[in-house]
mmCIF file of C-alpha atoms in Angstrom:
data_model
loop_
_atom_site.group_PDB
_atom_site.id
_atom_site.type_symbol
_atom_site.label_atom_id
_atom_site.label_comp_id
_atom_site.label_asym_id
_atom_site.label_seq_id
_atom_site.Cartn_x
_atom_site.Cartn_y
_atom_site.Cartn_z
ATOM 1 C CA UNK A 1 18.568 -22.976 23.967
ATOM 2 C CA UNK A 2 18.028 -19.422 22.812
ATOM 3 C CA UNK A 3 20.989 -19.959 20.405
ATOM 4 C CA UNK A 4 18.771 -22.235 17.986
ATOM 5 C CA UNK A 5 16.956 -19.180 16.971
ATOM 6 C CA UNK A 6 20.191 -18.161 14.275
ATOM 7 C CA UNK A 7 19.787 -21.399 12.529
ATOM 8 C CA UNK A 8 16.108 -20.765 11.454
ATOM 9 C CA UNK A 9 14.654 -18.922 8.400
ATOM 10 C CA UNK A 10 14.362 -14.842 8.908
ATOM 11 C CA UNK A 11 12.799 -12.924 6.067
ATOM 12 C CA UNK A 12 15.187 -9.868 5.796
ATOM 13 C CA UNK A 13 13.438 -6.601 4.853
ATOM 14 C CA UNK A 14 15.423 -3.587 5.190
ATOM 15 C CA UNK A 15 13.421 -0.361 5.808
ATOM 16 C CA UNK A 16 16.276 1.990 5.771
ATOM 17 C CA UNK A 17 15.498 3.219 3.067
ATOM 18 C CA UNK A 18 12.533 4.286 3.685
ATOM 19 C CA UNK A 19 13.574 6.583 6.698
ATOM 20 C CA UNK A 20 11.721 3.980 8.945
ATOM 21 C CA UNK A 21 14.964 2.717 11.394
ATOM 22 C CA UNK A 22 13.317 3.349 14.733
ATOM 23 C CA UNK A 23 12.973 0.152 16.381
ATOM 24 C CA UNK A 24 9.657 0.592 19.046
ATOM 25 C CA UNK A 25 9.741 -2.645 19.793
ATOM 26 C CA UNK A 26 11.405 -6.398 19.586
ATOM 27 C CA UNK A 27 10.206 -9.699 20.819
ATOM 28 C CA UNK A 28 12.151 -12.936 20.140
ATOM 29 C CA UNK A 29 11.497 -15.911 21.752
ATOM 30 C CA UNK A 30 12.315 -19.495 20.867
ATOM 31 C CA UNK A 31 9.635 -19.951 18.212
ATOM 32 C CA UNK A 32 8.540 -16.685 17.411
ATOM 33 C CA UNK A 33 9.746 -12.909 16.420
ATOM 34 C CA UNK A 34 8.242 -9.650 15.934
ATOM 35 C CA UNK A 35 9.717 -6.170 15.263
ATOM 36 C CA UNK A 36 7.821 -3.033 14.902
ATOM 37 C CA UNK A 37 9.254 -0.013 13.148
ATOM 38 C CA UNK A 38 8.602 3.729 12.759
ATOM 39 C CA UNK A 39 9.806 6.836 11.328
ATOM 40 C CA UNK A 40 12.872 7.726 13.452
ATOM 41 C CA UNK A 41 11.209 10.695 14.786
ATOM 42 C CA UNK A 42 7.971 9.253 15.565
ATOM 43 C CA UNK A 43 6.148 7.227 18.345
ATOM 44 C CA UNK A 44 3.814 4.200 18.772
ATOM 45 C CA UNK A 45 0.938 6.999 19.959
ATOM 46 C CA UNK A 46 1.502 9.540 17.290
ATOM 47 C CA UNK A 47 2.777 7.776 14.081
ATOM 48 C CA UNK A 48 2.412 8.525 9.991
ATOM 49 C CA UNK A 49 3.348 4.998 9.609
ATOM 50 C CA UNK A 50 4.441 1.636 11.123
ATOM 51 C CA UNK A 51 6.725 -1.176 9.356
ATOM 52 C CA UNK A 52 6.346 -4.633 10.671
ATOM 53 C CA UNK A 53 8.411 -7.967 10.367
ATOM 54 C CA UNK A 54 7.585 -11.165 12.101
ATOM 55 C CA UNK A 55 7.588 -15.155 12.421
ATOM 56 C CA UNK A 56 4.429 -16.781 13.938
ATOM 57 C CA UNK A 57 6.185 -20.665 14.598
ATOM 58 C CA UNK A 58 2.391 -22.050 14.775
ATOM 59 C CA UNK A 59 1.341 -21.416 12.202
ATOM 60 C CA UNK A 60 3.926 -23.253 9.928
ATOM 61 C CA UNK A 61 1.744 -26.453 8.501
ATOM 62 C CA UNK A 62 -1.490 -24.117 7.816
ATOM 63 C CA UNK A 63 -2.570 -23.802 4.848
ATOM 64 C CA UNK A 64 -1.891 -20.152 3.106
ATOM 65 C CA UNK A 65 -5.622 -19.258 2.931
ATOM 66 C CA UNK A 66 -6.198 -20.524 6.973
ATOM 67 C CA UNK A 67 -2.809 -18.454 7.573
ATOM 68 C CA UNK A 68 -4.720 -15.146 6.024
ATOM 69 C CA UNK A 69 -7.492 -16.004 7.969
ATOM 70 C CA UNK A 70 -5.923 -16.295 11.408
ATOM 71 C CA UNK A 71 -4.561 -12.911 10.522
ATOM 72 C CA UNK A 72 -7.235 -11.165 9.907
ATOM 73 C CA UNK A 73 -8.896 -12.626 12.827
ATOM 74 C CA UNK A 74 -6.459 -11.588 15.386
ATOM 75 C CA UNK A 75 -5.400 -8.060 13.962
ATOM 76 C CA UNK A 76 -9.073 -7.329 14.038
ATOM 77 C CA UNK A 77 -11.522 -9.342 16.311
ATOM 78 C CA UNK A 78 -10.941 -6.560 19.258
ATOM 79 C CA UNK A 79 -9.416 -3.733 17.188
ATOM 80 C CA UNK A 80 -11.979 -3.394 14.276
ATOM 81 C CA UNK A 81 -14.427 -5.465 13.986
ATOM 82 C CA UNK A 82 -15.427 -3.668 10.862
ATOM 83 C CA UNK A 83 -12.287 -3.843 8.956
ATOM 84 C CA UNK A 84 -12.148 -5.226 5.350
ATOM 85 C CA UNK A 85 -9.863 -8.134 4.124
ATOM 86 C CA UNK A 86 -8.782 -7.324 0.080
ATOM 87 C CA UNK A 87 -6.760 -10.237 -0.927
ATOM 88 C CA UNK A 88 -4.617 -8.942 -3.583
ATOM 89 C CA UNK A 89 -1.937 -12.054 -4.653
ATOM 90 C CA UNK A 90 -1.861 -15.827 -3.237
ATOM 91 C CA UNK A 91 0.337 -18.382 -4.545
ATOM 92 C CA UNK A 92 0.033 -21.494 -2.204
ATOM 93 C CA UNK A 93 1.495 -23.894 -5.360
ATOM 94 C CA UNK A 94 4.582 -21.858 -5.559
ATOM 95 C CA UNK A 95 8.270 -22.981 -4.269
ATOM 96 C CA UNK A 96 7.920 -20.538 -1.246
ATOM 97 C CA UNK A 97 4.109 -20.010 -0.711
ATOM 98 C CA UNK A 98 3.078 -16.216 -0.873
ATOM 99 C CA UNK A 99 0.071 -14.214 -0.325
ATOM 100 C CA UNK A 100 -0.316 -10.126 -0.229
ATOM 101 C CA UNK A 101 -3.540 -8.757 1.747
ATOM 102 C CA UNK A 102 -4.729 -5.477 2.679
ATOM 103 C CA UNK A 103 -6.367 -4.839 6.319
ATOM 104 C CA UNK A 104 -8.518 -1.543 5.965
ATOM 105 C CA UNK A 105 -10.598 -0.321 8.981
ATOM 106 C CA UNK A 106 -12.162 3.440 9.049
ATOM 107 C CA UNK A 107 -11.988 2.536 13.005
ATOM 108 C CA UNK A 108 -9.342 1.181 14.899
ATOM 109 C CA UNK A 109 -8.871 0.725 18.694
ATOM 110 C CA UNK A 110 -5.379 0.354 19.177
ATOM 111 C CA UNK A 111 -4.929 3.496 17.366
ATOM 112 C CA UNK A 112 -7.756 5.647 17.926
ATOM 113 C CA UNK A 113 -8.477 6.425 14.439
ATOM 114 C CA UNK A 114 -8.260 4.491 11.067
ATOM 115 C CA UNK A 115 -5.852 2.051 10.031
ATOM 116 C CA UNK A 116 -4.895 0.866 6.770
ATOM 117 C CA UNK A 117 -2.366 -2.498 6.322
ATOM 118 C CA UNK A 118 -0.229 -4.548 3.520
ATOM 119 C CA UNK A 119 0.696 -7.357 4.667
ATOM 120 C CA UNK A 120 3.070 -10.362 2.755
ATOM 121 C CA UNK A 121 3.108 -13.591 4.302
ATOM 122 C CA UNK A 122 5.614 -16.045 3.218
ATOM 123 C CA UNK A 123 5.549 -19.996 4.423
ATOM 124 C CA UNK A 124 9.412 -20.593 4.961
ATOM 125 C CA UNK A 125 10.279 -23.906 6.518
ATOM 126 C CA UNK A 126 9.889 -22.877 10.659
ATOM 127 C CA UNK A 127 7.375 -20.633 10.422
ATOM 128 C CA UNK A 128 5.055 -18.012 8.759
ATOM 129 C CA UNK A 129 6.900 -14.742 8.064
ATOM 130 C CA UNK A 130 4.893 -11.949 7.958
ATOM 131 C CA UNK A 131 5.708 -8.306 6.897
ATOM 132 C CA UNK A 132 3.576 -5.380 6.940
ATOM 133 C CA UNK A 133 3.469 -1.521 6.440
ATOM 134 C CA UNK A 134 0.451 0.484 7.633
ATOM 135 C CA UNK A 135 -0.943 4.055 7.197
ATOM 136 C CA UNK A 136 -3.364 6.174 9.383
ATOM 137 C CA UNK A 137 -5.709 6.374 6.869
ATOM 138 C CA UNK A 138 -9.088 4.013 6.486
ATOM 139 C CA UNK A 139 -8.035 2.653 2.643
ATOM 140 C CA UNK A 140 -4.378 1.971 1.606
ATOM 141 C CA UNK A 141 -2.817 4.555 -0.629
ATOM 142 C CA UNK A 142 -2.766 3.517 -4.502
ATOM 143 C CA UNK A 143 0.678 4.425 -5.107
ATOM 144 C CA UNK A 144 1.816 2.805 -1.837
ATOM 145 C CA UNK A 145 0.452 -0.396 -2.860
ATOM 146 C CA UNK A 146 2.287 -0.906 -6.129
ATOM 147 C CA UNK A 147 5.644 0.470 -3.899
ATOM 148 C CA UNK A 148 5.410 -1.986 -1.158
ATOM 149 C CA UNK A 149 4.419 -5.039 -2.828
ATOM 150 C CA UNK A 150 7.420 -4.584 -5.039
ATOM 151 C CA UNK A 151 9.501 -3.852 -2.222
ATOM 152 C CA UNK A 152 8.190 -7.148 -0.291
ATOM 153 C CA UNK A 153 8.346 -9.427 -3.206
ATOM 154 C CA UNK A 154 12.478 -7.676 -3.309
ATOM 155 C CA UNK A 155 13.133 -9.490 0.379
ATOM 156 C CA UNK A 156 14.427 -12.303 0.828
ATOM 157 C CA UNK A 157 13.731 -15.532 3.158
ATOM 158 C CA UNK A 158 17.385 -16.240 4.735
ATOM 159 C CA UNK A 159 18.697 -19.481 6.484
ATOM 160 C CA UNK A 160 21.088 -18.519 9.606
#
């Protein structure tokens, strides 16, 4: 039943504070959830940046390094082909398995234009959780970088 989704792990980010409380989208399902956020007065087709949260149930028992990999793969196999993959942190030995990425493409389809991505995948026990933040810009801001992996590494993974 659709009830069993409460009693999984959720990582909880909270992007208030970063005036990013639009909700564009939300899909929940029984094994997997995504939410897609944006500056309240901004839209999927004309945005400054996006916030991201999600849990991808299949890919729970692969290893961190496979998980990066399927990422990568899907953001950009159609998108931007072109894109680099910077992995910045990966702890696959550590109590909850972490790793922090960057996506950066000078070209990307879905947006017609660049796109630039943080992501920080956790392994929690139903799932991958995923967060991510992303600019319009073809390389990740500097000062952005340090900010958001701080803030990730600040969330927490949450048992309902």
């Amino acid at each position: 039943s659709n009830n069993n989704i409460h009693k999984k792990d959720l990582i909880s980010i909270k992007f208030k504070n970063d005036k990013v409380n639009k909700i564009i989208f939300k899909i929940l399902t029984n094994h997997d959830f995504l939410a897609l956020y944006c500056r309240k007065n901004e839209e999927l087709n004309n945005w400054t940046f996006l916030g991201q949260v999600s849990r991808i149930k299949s890919m729970k028992d692969y290893p961190l390094d496979k998980c990066v990999e399927e990422i990568f793969k899907q953001v950009t196999i159609d998108n931007a082909p072109k894109a680099k993959l910077k992995q910045l942190e990966k702890y696959p030995d550590a109590a909850i398995p972490y790793a922090v990425f960057k996506i950066e493409a000078k070209y990307f389809d879905g947006y017609k234009g660049p796109c630039s991505q943080l992501w920080y995948i956790v392994k929690g026990k139903d799932g991958l959780h995923t967060a991510l933040v992303a600019f319009p810009l073809k390389e990740f801001p500097l000062a952005a970088e340090s900010h958001y992996i701080k803030f990730f590494k600040s969330s927490k993974l949450i048992n309902r």
